[in-house]
mmCIF file of C-alpha atoms and ligand atoms in Angstrom:
data_model
loop_
_atom_site.group_PDB
_atom_site.id
_atom_site.type_symbol
_atom_site.label_atom_id
_atom_site.label_comp_id
_atom_site.label_asym_id
_atom_site.label_seq_id
_atom_site.Cartn_x
_atom_site.Cartn_y
_atom_site.Cartn_z
ATOM 1 C CA MET J 1 31.264 132.679 69.447
ATOM 2 C CA ALA J 2 31.104 134.866 72.590
ATOM 3 C CA ARG J 3 30.341 133.360 76.013
ATOM 4 C CA TYR J 4 26.925 134.134 77.218
ATOM 5 C CA ASN J 5 24.961 134.012 80.430
ATOM 6 C CA LEU J 6 21.414 133.440 81.301
ATOM 7 C CA PRO J 7 18.675 135.930 80.384
ATOM 8 C CA LEU J 8 18.636 139.061 82.524
ATOM 9 C CA GLY J 9 17.458 138.371 86.070
ATOM 10 C CA MET J 10 17.857 134.566 85.787
ATOM 11 C CA ARG J 11 20.469 133.391 88.357
ATOM 12 C CA TYR J 12 21.135 130.717 91.038
ATOM 13 C CA SER J 13 19.109 131.066 94.199
ATOM 14 C CA THR J 14 21.074 131.270 97.404
ATOM 15 C CA LEU J 15 20.395 128.888 100.389
ATOM 16 C CA GLN J 16 18.730 131.690 102.216
ATOM 17 C CA GLU J 17 16.427 132.424 99.226
ATOM 18 C CA ARG J 18 15.572 128.780 98.865
ATOM 19 C CA LYS J 19 14.706 128.777 102.562
ATOM 20 C CA GLN J 20 12.529 131.822 102.252
ATOM 21 C CA PHE J 21 10.673 130.405 99.281
ATOM 22 C CA TYR J 22 9.940 126.955 100.793
ATOM 23 C CA SER J 23 9.100 128.324 104.204
ATOM 24 C CA SER J 24 6.630 131.040 103.226
ATOM 25 C CA GLU J 25 5.775 130.924 99.547
ATOM 26 C CA PHE J 26 5.648 127.289 98.385
ATOM 27 C CA ASN J 27 1.969 126.585 97.647
ATOM 28 C CA LEU J 28 1.142 123.108 99.092
ATOM 29 C CA GLN J 29 -2.512 123.465 98.274
ATOM 30 C CA LYS J 30 -1.574 123.802 94.455
ATOM 31 C CA VAL J 31 0.798 120.885 94.751
ATOM 32 C CA ALA J 32 -2.107 118.855 96.320
ATOM 33 C CA GLU J 33 -4.416 119.810 93.435
ATOM 34 C CA TRP J 34 -1.758 118.673 90.871
ATOM 35 C CA PHE J 35 -1.894 115.227 92.301
ATOM 36 C CA ASP J 36 -5.706 115.194 92.921
ATOM 37 C CA MET J 37 -6.412 112.728 90.196
ATOM 38 C CA ARG J 38 -3.562 110.365 90.926
ATOM 39 C CA HIS J 39 -4.109 107.175 92.997
ATOM 40 C CA GLY J 40 -1.349 105.716 95.202
ATOM 41 C CA ARG J 41 1.594 107.294 96.676
ATOM 42 C CA VAL J 42 3.738 109.868 95.136
ATOM 43 C CA LYS J 43 7.438 109.701 95.592
ATOM 44 C CA PHE J 44 9.423 112.994 95.658
ATOM 45 C CA ALA J 45 13.058 113.579 95.051
ATOM 46 C CA VAL J 46 15.579 116.389 95.643
ATOM 47 C CA ILE J 47 18.987 117.294 94.394
ATOM 48 C CA MET J 48 20.741 119.881 96.746
ATOM 49 C CA GLY J 49 23.598 121.258 94.690
ATOM 50 C CA ARG J 50 24.565 119.090 91.597
ATOM 51 C CA HIS J 51 24.713 122.005 89.146
ATOM 52 C CA THR J 52 24.898 125.068 91.399
ATOM 53 C CA GLN J 53 27.370 123.668 93.976
ATOM 54 C CA ILE J 54 25.222 125.532 96.591
ATOM 55 C CA TYR J 55 24.083 123.214 99.363
ATOM 56 C CA PRO J 56 23.956 123.093 103.145
ATOM 57 C CA GLU J 57 27.489 122.354 104.388
ATOM 58 C CA LYS J 58 26.435 119.442 106.540
ATOM 59 C CA TYR J 59 25.211 117.680 103.380
ATOM 60 C CA ARG J 60 28.468 118.189 101.378
ATOM 61 C CA GLU J 61 28.733 114.485 100.619
ATOM 62 C CA ASP J 62 25.323 114.158 99.284
ATOM 63 C CA ALA J 63 25.227 117.491 97.382
ATOM 64 C CA SER J 64 24.994 115.855 93.949
ATOM 65 C CA THR J 65 22.980 112.796 94.996
ATOM 66 C CA THR J 66 19.390 112.350 94.025
ATOM 67 C CA ILE J 67 17.654 111.943 97.436
ATOM 68 C CA ILE J 68 14.266 110.066 97.182
ATOM 69 C CA ILE J 69 11.592 111.283 99.666
ATOM 70 C CA ASP J 70 9.054 108.432 99.922
ATOM 71 C CA GLU J 71 8.587 108.247 103.685
ATOM 72 C CA TYR J 72 6.335 111.082 104.739
ATOM 73 C CA LYS J 73 3.102 111.643 106.527
ATOM 74 C CA ASP J 74 1.548 114.365 104.394
ATOM 75 C CA LEU J 75 2.627 117.138 102.009
ATOM 76 C CA GLU J 76 3.432 119.440 105.042
ATOM 77 C CA ASP J 77 5.913 116.692 105.990
ATOM 78 C CA VAL J 78 7.366 116.758 102.457
ATOM 79 C CA LYS J 79 7.684 120.455 102.701
ATOM 80 C CA GLN J 80 9.590 120.109 106.137
ATOM 81 C CA GLN J 81 11.988 117.757 104.458
ATOM 82 C CA ILE J 82 12.567 120.189 101.533
ATOM 83 C CA VAL J 83 13.229 122.965 104.048
ATOM 84 C CA GLU J 84 15.827 120.697 105.641
ATOM 85 C CA PHE J 85 17.674 119.933 102.410
ATOM 86 C CA LEU J 86 17.144 123.404 100.653
ATOM 87 C CA PRO J 87 17.615 121.821 97.225
ATOM 88 C CA GLU J 88 18.339 123.447 93.940
ATOM 89 C CA ALA J 89 15.718 121.124 92.424
ATOM 90 C CA VAL J 90 12.644 119.168 93.559
ATOM 91 C CA TYR J 91 11.076 116.348 91.454
ATOM 92 C CA TYR J 92 8.514 113.783 91.586
ATOM 93 C CA ASP J 93 8.384 110.298 90.340
ATOM 94 C CA ARG J 94 6.018 109.811 87.352
ATOM 95 C CA ASN J 95 5.655 106.175 88.095
ATOM 96 C CA VAL J 96 2.353 105.132 89.757
ATOM 97 C CA TYR J 97 2.627 102.526 92.428
ATOM 98 C CA ASP J 98 0.032 100.458 94.169
ATOM 99 C CA GLU J 99 -0.247 99.935 97.923
ATOM 100 C CA ASN J 100 2.431 97.338 97.829
ATOM 101 C CA GLY J 101 4.859 99.496 96.005
ATOM 102 C CA GLU J 102 4.529 97.731 92.701
ATOM 103 C CA LYS J 103 4.727 99.959 89.670
ATOM 104 C CA VAL J 104 1.360 99.927 87.883
ATOM 105 C CA GLY J 105 1.819 102.721 85.305
ATOM 106 C CA GLN J 106 3.639 105.941 84.469
ATOM 107 C CA GLU J 107 2.574 109.463 83.563
ATOM 108 C CA LEU J 108 3.604 110.358 80.004
ATOM 109 C CA ALA J 109 5.576 113.565 79.697
ATOM 110 C CA PHE J 110 7.484 115.672 77.147
ATOM 111 C CA ASP J 111 10.471 117.814 78.047
ATOM 112 C CA LEU J 112 11.408 120.692 75.869
ATOM 113 C CA ASP J 113 14.576 122.567 76.859
ATOM 114 C CA PRO J 114 16.055 125.708 75.302
ATOM 115 C CA GLU J 115 19.543 124.255 75.045
ATOM 116 C CA ASN J 116 18.297 121.660 72.510
ATOM 117 C CA VAL J 117 17.029 124.195 69.970
ATOM 118 C CA VAL J 118 19.524 125.431 67.447
ATOM 119 C CA CYS J 119 20.074 129.159 68.148
ATOM 120 C CA PRO J 120 20.987 131.532 65.312
ATOM 121 C CA VAL J 121 23.417 133.258 67.696
ATOM 122 C CA HIS J 122 24.711 130.526 69.968
ATOM 123 C CA GLY J 123 24.517 127.497 67.718
ATOM 124 C CA SER J 124 23.479 123.819 68.574
ATOM 125 C CA LEU J 125 23.806 121.928 71.818
ATOM 126 C CA ASP J 126 27.113 120.469 70.605
ATOM 127 C CA ASP J 127 28.524 123.970 70.013
ATOM 128 C CA LYS J 128 27.436 125.007 73.489
ATOM 129 C CA MET J 129 28.862 121.774 75.061
ATOM 130 C CA LYS J 130 32.276 122.588 73.457
ATOM 131 C CA ARG J 131 32.224 125.855 75.277
ATOM 132 C CA ASN J 132 31.062 124.185 78.479
ATOM 133 C CA GLN J 133 27.831 125.995 78.293
ATOM 134 C CA GLY J 134 25.466 123.040 78.081
ATOM 135 C CA LEU J 135 23.011 124.578 80.552
ATOM 136 C CA SER J 136 23.141 128.102 79.233
ATOM 137 C CA PHE J 137 20.426 129.674 77.051
ATOM 138 C CA CYS J 138 19.289 132.925 75.832
ATOM 139 C CA GLU J 139 15.917 134.756 75.393
ATOM 140 C CA LEU J 140 15.828 133.894 71.637
ATOM 141 C CA GLU J 141 16.061 130.216 72.500
ATOM 142 C CA LEU J 142 13.450 130.531 75.257
ATOM 143 C CA ASP J 143 11.039 132.067 72.710
ATOM 144 C CA MET J 144 11.816 129.422 70.149
ATOM 145 C CA VAL J 145 11.219 126.589 72.704
ATOM 146 C CA LYS J 146 7.857 128.201 73.770
ATOM 147 C CA THR J 147 6.769 128.196 70.158
ATOM 148 C CA GLU J 148 7.669 124.554 69.952
ATOM 149 C CA ALA J 149 5.743 123.918 73.102
ATOM 150 C CA VAL J 150 2.647 125.548 71.658
ATOM 151 C CA HIS J 151 3.036 123.383 68.450
ATOM 152 C CA LEU J 152 3.634 120.180 70.338
ATOM 153 C CA TYR J 153 0.631 120.849 72.614
ATOM 154 C CA GLU J 154 -1.610 121.261 69.528
ATOM 155 C CA ASN J 155 -0.055 118.148 67.972
ATOM 156 C CA LEU J 156 -0.721 116.043 71.115
ATOM 157 C CA GLU J 157 -4.310 117.339 71.361
ATOM 158 C CA SER J 158 -5.156 115.275 68.376
ATOM 159 C CA ARG J 159 -4.183 112.205 70.338
ATOM 160 C CA PHE J 160 -4.889 112.919 73.966
ATOM 161 C CA SER J 161 -7.580 114.890 75.778
ATOM 162 C CA ASP J 162 -6.124 115.779 79.248
ATOM 163 C CA LEU J 163 -2.863 117.730 78.730
ATOM 164 C CA ARG J 164 -0.995 120.057 81.173
ATOM 165 C CA VAL J 165 1.753 122.346 80.281
ATOM 166 C CA VAL J 166 4.310 123.539 82.833
ATOM 167 C CA TYR J 167 7.122 126.140 82.619
ATOM 168 C CA SER J 168 10.077 124.286 84.102
ATOM 169 C CA GLY J 169 12.335 127.203 84.788
ATOM 170 C CA ARG J 170 14.266 126.710 81.590
ATOM 171 C CA GLY J 171 11.800 125.212 79.161
ATOM 172 C CA PHE J 172 8.509 123.511 79.131
ATOM 173 C CA HIS J 173 7.066 120.140 80.096
ATOM 174 C CA ILE J 174 3.815 118.683 78.767
ATOM 175 C CA HIS J 175 2.198 116.169 80.878
ATOM 176 C CA VAL J 176 -0.441 113.696 79.616
ATOM 177 C CA PHE J 177 -3.100 112.826 82.294
ATOM 178 C CA ASP J 178 -5.281 110.638 80.033
ATOM 179 C CA LEU J 179 -5.704 107.294 81.823
ATOM 180 C CA GLU J 180 -4.768 105.168 78.864
ATOM 181 C CA ALA J 181 -1.422 107.052 78.672
ATOM 182 C CA TYR J 182 -0.496 105.661 82.054
ATOM 183 C CA LYS J 183 -0.763 102.222 80.578
ATOM 184 C CA LEU J 184 1.527 102.612 77.586
ATOM 185 C CA THR J 185 4.331 100.066 77.453
ATOM 186 C CA ALA J 186 8.016 101.063 77.284
ATOM 187 C CA LYS J 187 8.109 100.256 73.578
ATOM 188 C CA GLN J 188 5.003 102.398 72.869
ATOM 189 C CA ARG J 189 6.625 105.298 74.742
ATOM 190 C CA LEU J 190 9.812 105.037 72.769
ATOM 191 C CA GLU J 191 7.827 104.988 69.515
ATOM 192 C CA ILE J 192 5.936 108.098 70.603
ATOM 193 C CA ALA J 193 9.268 109.842 71.443
ATOM 194 C CA GLN J 194 10.762 108.950 68.087
ATOM 195 C CA GLN J 195 7.742 110.010 66.182
ATOM 196 C CA VAL J 196 7.661 113.346 67.908
ATOM 197 C CA LYS J 197 11.349 113.871 67.248
ATOM 198 C CA GLN J 198 10.833 113.005 63.577
ATOM 199 C CA GLU J 199 8.199 115.629 63.444
ATOM 200 C CA GLY J 200 10.945 118.156 64.375
ATOM 201 C CA PHE J 201 10.449 118.707 68.085
ATOM 202 C CA HIS J 202 13.436 118.906 70.285
ATOM 203 C CA ILE J 203 12.315 116.686 73.144
ATOM 204 C CA ASP J 204 14.447 114.810 75.627
ATOM 205 C CA ASP J 205 13.503 111.211 74.611
ATOM 206 C CA TRP J 206 14.740 109.850 78.086
ATOM 207 C CA VAL J 207 11.804 111.679 79.699
ATOM 208 C CA THR J 208 9.225 110.472 77.194
ATOM 209 C CA SER J 209 10.491 106.891 76.939
ATOM 210 C CA GLY J 210 10.358 106.739 80.768
ATOM 211 C CA GLU J 211 14.037 105.963 81.450
ATOM 212 C CA MET J 212 14.269 109.280 83.290
ATOM 213 C CA ARG J 213 11.130 109.115 85.484
ATOM 214 C CA LEU J 214 11.670 112.124 87.626
ATOM 215 C CA ILE J 215 10.172 115.368 86.620
ATOM 216 C CA ARG J 216 10.219 118.843 88.234
ATOM 217 C CA LEU J 217 7.519 119.283 90.860
ATOM 218 C CA PRO J 218 5.122 122.113 89.841
ATOM 219 C CA TYR J 219 5.179 125.145 92.187
ATOM 220 C CA SER J 220 8.710 124.188 93.389
ATOM 221 C CA ILE J 221 11.507 126.552 92.579
ATOM 222 C CA ASN J 222 14.202 126.048 89.827
ATOM 223 C CA GLY J 223 17.292 127.076 91.791
ATOM 224 C CA LEU J 224 19.391 127.392 88.670
ATOM 225 C CA VAL J 225 17.317 130.253 87.404
ATOM 226 C CA SER J 226 15.232 131.463 90.400
ATOM 227 C CA ARG J 227 12.007 130.735 88.827
ATOM 228 C CA ILE J 228 8.826 128.991 89.985
ATOM 229 C CA VAL J 229 7.880 125.802 88.119
ATOM 230 C CA LEU J 230 4.497 126.973 86.823
ATOM 231 C CA PRO J 231 1.561 125.205 85.310
ATOM 232 C CA LEU J 232 0.029 127.354 82.542
ATOM 233 C CA THR J 233 -3.102 127.116 80.425
ATOM 234 C CA LYS J 234 -2.499 126.982 76.706
ATOM 235 C CA GLN J 235 -3.710 130.505 76.368
ATOM 236 C CA GLU J 236 -1.255 131.642 79.051
ATOM 237 C CA LEU J 237 1.520 129.771 77.376
ATOM 238 C CA GLU J 238 1.011 131.635 74.167
ATOM 239 C CA SER J 239 1.789 135.041 75.687
ATOM 240 C CA PHE J 240 4.101 133.725 78.432
ATOM 241 C CA ASN J 241 7.567 135.451 78.913
ATOM 242 C CA PRO J 242 9.424 133.882 81.881
ATOM 243 C CA VAL J 243 11.996 136.752 81.955
ATOM 244 C CA THR J 244 9.257 139.307 82.955
ATOM 245 C CA ASP J 245 6.152 137.257 84.162
ATOM 246 C CA GLU J 246 5.527 138.169 87.706
ATOM 247 C CA GLN J 247 3.720 134.829 88.403
ATOM 248 C CA CYS J 248 6.907 132.749 88.024
ATOM 249 C CA LYS J 249 9.074 135.101 89.983
ATOM 250 C CA PRO J 250 9.730 134.258 93.685
ATOM 251 C CA LYS J 251 9.361 137.134 96.174
ATOM 252 C CA PHE J 252 13.013 137.293 96.928
ATOM 253 C CA LEU J 253 13.751 138.766 93.530
ATOM 254 C CA GLY J 254 11.903 141.830 94.670
HETATM 255 ZN ZN1 ZN N 301 21.068 131.762 71.879
#
């Protein structure tokens, strides 16, 4: 099977481009709205260059480290810290903490990535791993994973009432904001993950079970593909094409 690259126009962002984006385009108002309904303090996290090997030289030793940002005055301050690190990825912690820092719940989420679907051209994730292409994907896979996201959304609608879907730069995340979902136990989360997989969805069960509690921050930039992490309505999702959609393209792409 031939080697392949990312869909046309999807590429790593340079440090200068990350700087341009976070300095002048990053929409803090939208970020604030995303967290409107959450109580307690949100922890953020950045990874500077684990996959891209692109990072500020002075942070070479921490280039692959997950750096937690939990000391900040306000979102403007978080933005300043992001501009300092110029990361390839920005996340937030789905755990909800009380004033004393005790975990009191966790946002439920589902992560659908294109490398997990079996592509008729490029094969399964195993096939891709054997070619050292675990993070690669094609437009066909993107379209397949989008269809899965629509179906998973519809499936979850029968069980939850407050769902948000987010284009992650590669695939899609579905977040559940229902209050009772925050209270699910680890065992219940694992059961939901297993059930959804049995129904044929290619989710990352680490995310749903809660073992991986970090998730990409909406409105940040995915520096592996130069795309904005973008919340979508279900209607928008159905016709969404991340290769051509202007809404998810940072200005530096022109
Ligand atoms: Zn493919």
